[in-house]
Structures are given as C-alpha cells and as structure tokens.
C-alpha cells in the first residue's frame, strides 16, 4: 500500500503555491524532527533517565516548570532556531522572544509555540501535546519588530499541533485543509491518516473545567445548564468530556464535534489560555475545518494582540455550538429553568454495579 508521508504532503501543498522557495517545507520538516524527539522522550518518561517531575523553576506564566516542559522547549527552540527558516521564536515558556542574529542567516518566518501543553497531565500518563503557529515577517528591514510578533490571528501562514497520546499524531493546516498524520513508531515516520478533517456543524459534547462554576458569570452558568437539560429534539443533554490538556480536548472536539470552553472568571479576567500559543493556532485550524473560535464576543482570529503572553477566553468547536455560546453570553435574560433538587432522605437504594 502506498502511503503519503508528512514531508511529501507538505511538499505537494507547497508546489501549489506559485513562487514558493521551499523554505516553508524546510521549516515544517524541522518541526516534525523536533516533535519526533519529544515524542520519544515522552514515551520513555518514567524509565531510565529521570525526566518526570519539576525543574524547581517558575515560568513567565507563574507556573512550575516540569522537566519535560523544559526539554520540549529546548528541543524545538534549538532545532527551529538553527534551521535558517525563522527570524524569531516565541514560546509560552520564554518571557522574551528568541531573535536569530543576522550572522546566523535568519529566515522569513516567525515561529510561535506552546512546547508542551497539558503540563498537569505529564506525570500521570495522560495525553499532552505541542501547539505551533507560523507567521511571515512583515516589517521592512532586518530588525524583528512588534509588528512582526503581534500580528492579527488571521495572518497565520500555518498552524498545527502534535499529540503525544495513545499514538503520536501531527495535525496541521497551511490554509488548504486540515490534515492529520500518525507516527508509525517502527519506521519513525508520520503517515497521512486523517486527510481533510471537517468538524460536524453541531456536536453533542461540551468540555470545560466545571469545578470553576462558582467563579463564572450567570450567563456562562445558564449556557452549561442549557446543555445539560434533556431535549432530544435539540440533541440534549450534551455529554461532558474534560481531559485538562487543551490539545487532547481540542483534538476530540475537532474529530467528533462539540465545544471546548475556557471562559473568563472572577479570578482570571481574560481566561487562562494564551492567544498566540493556544487560542490563535487552534482557531486557525478550526476555521479551516469548518468550525469557529470565539472569545464569546468576537472571532479569535480578528484579535490583534498587544502582548506576547496575552490571555483570552476561548470558545472553540462546531459552528452551531459556538454561535449558541455567544448568544447565551450576550443575553442575560436567556434564563434556564432550574428544577429544585429533590432533597435526599437517606433511604435511597444504593446504586448497583453492573458489568
Ligand atoms: P499549560 O499550557 O501550562 O499546560 O496550561 C494550559 C492547560 C490546557 O492544556 C488546559 O486546557 C488547561 O490548562 C487546563 O486548565 P485547568 O486545570 O484550569 O482546567
Ligand atoms: Mg498550553
């Protein structure tokens, strides 16, 4: 059976671009190499060298840095930094951008990444991932400026993610469809397994950290209440699935439909997720797959960030579901009838276990 490798696929796509120089294909190739190294390290975490646990450092986000976070950040930064395809790299783990000096042949692209998303799941063998985004340098001259580093979301050239899960998958779009590749561990090669992914217009799953209910606004609470009510005509109740790794929650949402949310709350005024490293790249991917990404008020891809580490509320997934979330957030009067809970008497039948 003939199988398409990731490199062949990227090259085929670049050929459709008149005037392409091959620099984009080289960059994608380097991203793939770095992701294979990280995948290998994630797979052997827990055996041999001690790679699990904390480094003892705190990153720019105020979060504890895991050893694998640091490993992934260093691997991507080093390999992409030496590729002669980028002039700057920004990372969720690094306070300041890495600027490639003129004597090291900087390329025309800007690379942004969350090198290891889902840090809280590293030590417990639950899927984690890398998210990346590519922009073109737009300012004149050799200096990299804020104009280059703070571009509108829809200026992305390409975006993608890698999931280190039950298998390692590489999913990307350069604006010509979202394509997924699965790593064949025996050959060490990514093969096309999910061509032209499209998200269903409506799903039946919602994904959110519901432990935060008390710190949400009433409109957000109403929306979740609505999704939980029984009404087969509108596909309800929705199922709840929450892994706590954005890449994994997003991947499920992309393939099956539904909505992932990380709203603003009283402690995180702008939500938790970062625009450049999480919301914008996944927003670029979902759009090409026929879905939507919103802050709850406006399209994620319409945002021009003012800081590299800016956070945004995120509602992402099936068009119908994101539209509905926006409607609920904008309408305080969309109140849901809450049935009063039946008080427990203490004489309830204990649940039986089946199967
Ligand atoms: P990270 O990039 O440091 O791992 O943090 C982002 C993660 C996302 O992967 C996930 O969606 C979210 O944080 C989970 O947050 P919470 O634990 O508040 O539910
Ligand atoms: Mg993350």
Coordinates of C-alpha atoms and ligand atoms in Angstrom, one line a residue:
X1 CA 0.0 0.0 0.0
X2 CA 1.3 3.4 -0.9
X3 CA 1.3 5.9 2.0
X4 CA 1.8 9.6 2.0
X5 CA 4.4 10.9 4.4
X6 CA 4.2 14.3 6.1
X7 CA 7.2 15.6 4.2
X8 CA 5.7 14.5 0.8
X9 CA 2.4 16.1 1.8
X10 CA 3.9 19.4 2.8
X11 CA 5.9 19.5 -0.4
X12 CA 2.8 18.7 -2.6
X13 CA 1.0 21.6 -0.9
X14 CA 3.8 24.0 -1.3
X15 CA 4.0 23.1 -5.0
X16 CA 0.5 24.6 -5.4
X17 CA 2.0 27.9 -4.3
X18 CA 3.5 29.8 -7.2
X19 CA 6.7 31.5 -6.1
X20 CA 7.3 29.1 -3.2
X21 CA 11.0 28.8 -2.3
X22 CA 11.0 25.6 -0.2
X23 CA 11.7 27.5 3.0
X24 CA 8.3 26.6 4.4
X25 CA 8.8 22.9 3.6
X26 CA 12.1 23.1 5.4
X27 CA 10.6 24.7 8.5
X28 CA 7.8 22.1 8.6
X29 CA 10.4 19.4 8.3
X30 CA 12.3 20.7 11.3
X31 CA 9.1 20.9 13.4
X32 CA 8.5 17.3 12.5
X33 CA 12.0 16.3 13.6
X34 CA 11.7 18.1 16.9
X35 CA 8.3 16.6 17.6
X36 CA 9.7 13.1 17.0
X37 CA 12.4 13.7 19.5
X38 CA 9.9 15.0 22.1
X39 CA 7.6 12.1 21.3
X40 CA 10.4 9.6 22.0
X41 CA 11.2 11.3 25.3
X42 CA 7.5 11.4 26.4
X43 CA 7.1 7.7 25.6
X44 CA 10.1 6.7 27.7
X45 CA 9.2 9.1 30.6
X46 CA 9.3 7.1 33.8
X47 CA 12.0 4.7 32.7
X48 CA 15.7 5.2 32.6
X49 CA 16.8 8.8 33.0
X50 CA 14.7 10.8 35.4
X51 CA 12.7 13.1 33.1
X52 CA 9.5 13.3 35.2
X53 CA 8.9 15.9 37.8
X54 CA 9.6 19.6 38.4
X55 CA 12.7 21.6 37.5
X56 CA 12.2 23.8 40.5
X57 CA 11.8 26.9 38.2
X58 CA 8.8 29.1 37.7
X59 CA 8.0 30.3 34.1
X60 CA 6.8 33.6 32.9
X61 CA 3.2 32.5 33.5
X62 CA 3.9 32.0 37.2
X63 CA 3.6 28.2 36.7
X64 CA 6.0 25.5 37.9
X65 CA 8.2 24.2 35.0
X66 CA 8.3 20.4 34.6
X67 CA 11.4 18.8 33.3
X68 CA 9.5 17.7 30.1
X69 CA 8.3 21.3 29.6
X70 CA 11.9 22.4 29.6
X71 CA 13.1 19.5 27.4
X72 CA 10.4 20.2 24.8
X73 CA 11.1 24.0 24.8
X74 CA 14.8 23.5 24.4
X75 CA 14.4 20.9 21.6
X76 CA 12.1 23.0 19.5
X77 CA 14.0 26.2 20.1
X78 CA 17.3 24.7 19.2
X79 CA 16.2 22.8 16.1
X80 CA 14.0 25.5 14.7
X81 CA 16.5 28.2 15.7
X82 CA 19.2 26.6 13.6
X83 CA 17.0 25.9 10.6
X84 CA 17.7 29.2 8.8
X85 CA 14.0 29.5 8.1
X86 CA 12.9 31.7 11.0
X87 CA 14.0 35.1 12.3
X88 CA 12.2 34.8 15.7
X89 CA 10.7 32.3 18.0
X90 CA 8.3 32.9 20.8
X91 CA 7.3 30.3 23.4
X92 CA 4.9 30.0 26.2
X93 CA 7.9 29.0 28.4
X94 CA 10.1 32.0 27.5
X95 CA 9.5 35.6 28.7
X96 CA 11.2 37.2 25.7
X97 CA 11.3 36.2 22.0
X98 CA 14.4 34.4 20.7
X99 CA 15.7 36.6 17.9
X100 CA 18.0 35.0 15.3
X101 CA 21.1 37.3 14.8
X102 CA 21.9 38.4 11.2
X103 CA 25.1 36.3 11.1
X104 CA 23.1 33.1 11.6
X105 CA 21.1 33.5 8.4
X106 CA 17.6 34.3 9.7
X107 CA 14.7 33.2 7.5
X108 CA 11.4 34.9 6.8
X109 CA 9.2 33.2 9.2
X110 CA 8.2 33.7 12.9
X111 CA 7.6 30.5 14.9
X112 CA 5.4 30.5 18.0
X113 CA 4.7 27.6 20.3
X114 CA 3.4 26.1 23.4
X115 CA 6.1 23.4 23.5
X116 CA 4.3 21.1 25.9
X117 CA 0.7 21.7 26.5
X118 CA -1.1 20.0 29.4
X119 CA 1.7 20.2 32.0
X120 CA -0.5 19.0 34.8
X121 CA -1.0 15.7 32.9
X122 CA 2.7 14.9 32.3
X123 CA 3.2 12.8 35.4
X124 CA 0.0 10.8 35.1
X125 CA 0.3 9.3 31.6
X126 CA -2.5 11.3 30.1
X127 CA -2.1 12.8 26.6
X128 CA 0.0 16.0 26.2
X129 CA 1.0 18.0 23.1
X130 CA 2.8 20.7 21.3
X131 CA 0.9 23.6 19.6
X132 CA 2.6 25.8 16.9
X133 CA 1.9 28.7 14.7
X134 CA 3.8 30.3 11.8
X135 CA 3.6 33.9 10.6
X136 CA 5.6 35.7 8.0
X137 CA 7.9 38.6 9.0
X138 CA 6.0 41.7 7.7
X139 CA 8.2 44.7 8.8
X140 CA 10.8 46.1 6.4
X141 CA 14.5 45.7 7.2
X142 CA 16.3 43.0 9.2
X143 CA 15.1 44.0 12.6
X144 CA 12.2 42.0 14.1
X145 CA 9.6 44.4 15.5
X146 CA 6.4 44.3 17.5
X147 CA 4.6 44.5 14.1
X148 CA 6.0 41.0 13.4
X149 CA 5.4 39.5 16.8
X150 CA 2.0 40.8 17.4
X151 CA 0.1 40.0 14.3
X152 CA -3.7 39.5 13.8
X153 CA -4.7 35.9 14.2
X154 CA -5.8 35.6 10.6
X155 CA -2.3 36.5 9.4
X156 CA -1.1 33.0 10.2
X157 CA 0.6 31.1 7.4
X158 CA 0.1 27.7 9.1
X159 CA -0.7 26.2 12.4
X160 CA -0.7 22.8 13.9
X161 CA -0.3 20.6 16.9
X162 CA 1.3 17.3 17.9
X163 CA -0.4 14.9 20.4
X164 CA 1.7 12.6 22.3
X165 CA -1.2 10.2 23.3
X166 CA -2.1 6.6 22.6
X167 CA -0.4 7.3 19.3
X168 CA 1.6 10.4 18.3
X169 CA -0.3 12.5 15.8
X170 CA 0.7 15.6 13.8
X171 CA -2.2 17.8 12.6
X172 CA -1.6 20.9 10.5
X173 CA -3.1 23.3 8.1
X174 CA -1.5 25.9 5.8
X175 CA -4.9 27.1 4.8
X176 CA -5.6 24.3 2.4
X177 CA -7.4 21.9 4.6
X178 CA -6.6 20.3 7.9
X179 CA -4.7 17.1 7.6
X180 CA -3.7 14.5 10.3
X181 CA -0.7 12.2 10.3
X182 CA 0.0 9.3 12.6
X183 CA 3.6 8.3 13.6
X184 CA 4.5 4.8 12.7
X185 CA 6.8 4.1 15.7
X186 CA 8.5 1.2 13.9
X187 CA 9.5 3.4 10.9
X188 CA 9.8 6.7 12.8
X189 CA 7.7 8.3 10.0
X190 CA 4.4 10.3 10.0
X191 CA 1.9 8.9 7.5
X192 CA -1.3 10.6 6.4
X193 CA -4.2 9.0 8.3
X194 CA -6.8 11.8 8.5
X195 CA -7.0 13.7 5.2
X196 CA -9.1 16.9 5.0
X197 CA -10.6 16.8 8.5
X198 CA -14.0 18.6 8.8
X199 CA -15.8 19.2 12.1
X200 CA -19.5 18.4 12.3
X201 CA -21.7 21.5 12.3
X202 CA -23.2 20.5 15.7
X203 CA -21.8 18.2 18.3
X204 CA -23.1 16.6 21.4
X205 CA -20.2 17.1 23.8
X206 CA -19.1 20.0 25.9
X207 CA -15.7 20.4 27.5
X208 CA -15.0 22.8 30.4
X209 CA -13.5 22.8 33.9
X210 CA -16.8 22.7 35.7
X211 CA -15.0 22.9 39.0
X212 CA -14.9 26.7 38.3
X213 CA -18.7 27.1 38.1
X214 CA -18.8 29.3 41.2
X215 CA -16.5 31.9 39.6
X216 CA -18.3 32.1 36.3
X217 CA -20.8 34.8 35.3
X218 CA -24.5 33.9 35.3
X219 CA -24.7 33.8 31.5
X220 CA -22.0 31.2 31.4
X221 CA -23.7 29.1 34.1
X222 CA -27.0 29.3 32.2
X223 CA -25.4 28.1 29.0
X224 CA -24.0 25.0 30.7
X225 CA -27.3 24.4 32.4
X226 CA -29.0 24.5 29.0
X227 CA -26.5 21.9 27.6
X228 CA -27.3 19.6 30.4
X229 CA -31.1 19.6 30.1
X230 CA -32.9 16.7 28.4
X231 CA -34.4 17.6 25.0
X232 CA -33.7 15.0 22.3
X233 CA -35.0 17.4 19.6
X234 CA -32.0 19.7 20.2
X235 CA -29.6 16.9 20.8
X236 CA -29.5 17.5 24.6
X237 CA -28.2 16.7 27.1
X238 CA -24.7 17.1 25.8
X239 CA -22.0 14.8 27.2
X240 CA -19.2 16.2 29.3
X241 CA -15.6 15.3 28.5
X242 CA -12.7 17.2 30.0
X243 CA -9.1 15.9 29.9
X244 CA -7.4 19.1 31.1
X245 CA -4.9 19.1 28.1
X246 CA -6.1 21.6 25.6
X247 CA -4.6 19.7 22.6
X248 CA -6.4 16.5 23.6
X249 CA -9.7 18.2 24.3
X250 CA -9.4 20.1 21.1
X251 CA -8.5 17.0 19.0
X252 CA -11.6 15.2 20.3
X253 CA -13.7 18.2 19.6
X254 CA -12.3 18.6 16.0
X255 CA -13.0 14.9 15.1
X256 CA -16.3 14.5 16.9
X257 CA -17.8 18.0 17.1
X258 CA -19.0 19.9 20.2
X259 CA -17.5 22.8 22.1
X260 CA -14.5 23.4 24.3
X261 CA -14.6 26.4 26.6
X262 CA -12.2 28.2 28.9
X263 CA -14.2 31.3 29.9
X264 CA -13.2 34.3 31.8
X265 CA -14.0 34.1 35.5
X266 CA -13.6 36.2 38.6
X267 CA -10.1 35.1 39.2
X268 CA -8.9 35.0 35.5
X269 CA -10.4 38.1 33.9
X270 CA -9.2 37.1 30.5
X271 CA -9.5 33.3 30.9
X272 CA -6.4 31.1 31.2
X273 CA -5.3 30.3 27.7
X274 CA -2.8 32.3 25.7
X275 CA -3.8 33.9 22.4
X276 CA -0.5 33.3 20.5
X277 CA 0.3 29.9 21.7
X278 CA -3.1 28.2 22.1
X279 CA -6.2 30.1 21.0
X280 CA -4.9 31.6 17.7
X281 CA -3.3 28.4 16.2
X282 CA -6.3 26.2 17.2
X283 CA -8.6 29.0 15.9
X284 CA -6.8 28.9 12.6
X285 CA -7.2 25.1 12.4
X286 CA -10.8 25.0 13.4
X287 CA -11.7 27.6 10.8
X288 CA -10.2 25.6 8.0
X289 CA -12.0 22.5 9.3
X290 CA -15.4 24.4 9.1
X291 CA -15.8 25.3 12.7
X292 CA -15.4 28.5 14.8
X293 CA -13.3 30.1 17.6
X294 CA -14.5 33.0 19.6
X295 CA -13.8 34.8 22.8
X296 CA -17.5 34.6 23.5
X297 CA -17.9 38.1 21.9
X298 CA -15.7 38.2 18.8
X299 CA -13.8 35.9 16.5
X300 CA -10.4 34.8 17.9
X301 CA -8.7 35.3 14.5
X302 CA -9.8 39.0 14.4
X303 CA -7.7 39.8 17.5
X304 CA -4.5 41.8 17.3
X305 CA -2.6 41.0 20.5
X306 CA -0.9 43.8 22.5
X307 CA 1.4 41.4 24.4
X308 CA 3.2 38.1 23.5
X309 CA 1.7 36.3 26.5
X310 CA -1.8 37.8 26.3
X311 CA -4.6 35.6 27.5
X312 CA -8.1 35.3 26.0
X313 CA -11.3 33.5 26.9
X314 CA -11.8 30.6 24.4
X315 CA -15.0 29.0 22.9
X316 CA -14.0 26.7 20.1
X317 CA -15.6 23.9 18.1
X318 CA -18.7 23.3 16.0
X319 CA -20.2 26.4 14.5
X320 CA -23.7 25.8 15.9
X321 CA -22.4 25.3 19.4
X322 CA -20.0 28.3 19.4
X323 CA -22.8 30.5 18.0
X324 CA -25.1 29.3 20.8
X325 CA -22.5 30.1 23.4
X326 CA -22.1 33.6 22.1
X327 CA -25.9 34.0 22.2
X328 CA -26.1 32.9 25.8
X329 CA -23.2 35.1 26.9
X330 CA -24.8 38.1 25.2
X331 CA -28.3 37.6 26.7
X332 CA -28.7 37.7 30.4
X333 CA -32.4 37.1 30.0
X334 CA -31.8 33.7 28.4
X335 CA -32.5 32.2 31.8
X336 CA -32.8 28.4 32.2
X337 CA -35.5 27.0 34.4
X338 CA -33.6 25.2 37.2
X339 CA -35.6 22.3 38.7
X340 CA -35.3 22.4 42.5
X341 CA -33.2 19.5 43.7
X342 CA -35.1 16.7 45.4
X343 CA -33.7 16.6 49.0
X344 CA -32.1 13.3 49.9
X345 CA -33.9 11.3 52.6
X346 CA -31.0 8.9 53.4
X347 CA -33.2 5.9 52.5
X348 CA -32.3 5.9 48.8
X349 CA -31.5 2.5 47.2
X350 CA -27.7 2.1 46.9
X351 CA -26.5 2.1 43.3
X352 CA -25.8 -1.4 41.9
X353 CA -22.7 -2.1 39.9
X354 CA -23.2 -3.8 36.6
X355 CA -20.9 -5.4 34.1
Ligands
LIG1 P1 -0.2 24.6 30.0 O1 0.0 25.1 28.7 O2 0.7 25.2 31.0 O3 -0.2 23.1 30.1 O4 -1.7 25.1 30.5 C1 -2.8 25.1 29.7 C2 -3.7 23.9 30.1 C3 -4.5 23.5 28.9 O5 -3.9 22.4 28.2 C4 -5.8 23.1 29.5 O6 -6.9 23.2 28.6 C5 -5.9 24.0 30.7 O7 -4.6 24.4 31.0 C6 -6.5 23.3 31.9 O8 -6.7 24.2 32.9 P2 -7.4 23.9 34.3 O9 -6.5 22.9 35.0 O10 -7.7 25.2 34.9 O11 -8.7 23.2 33.9
LIG2 MG1 -0.8 25.1 27.0

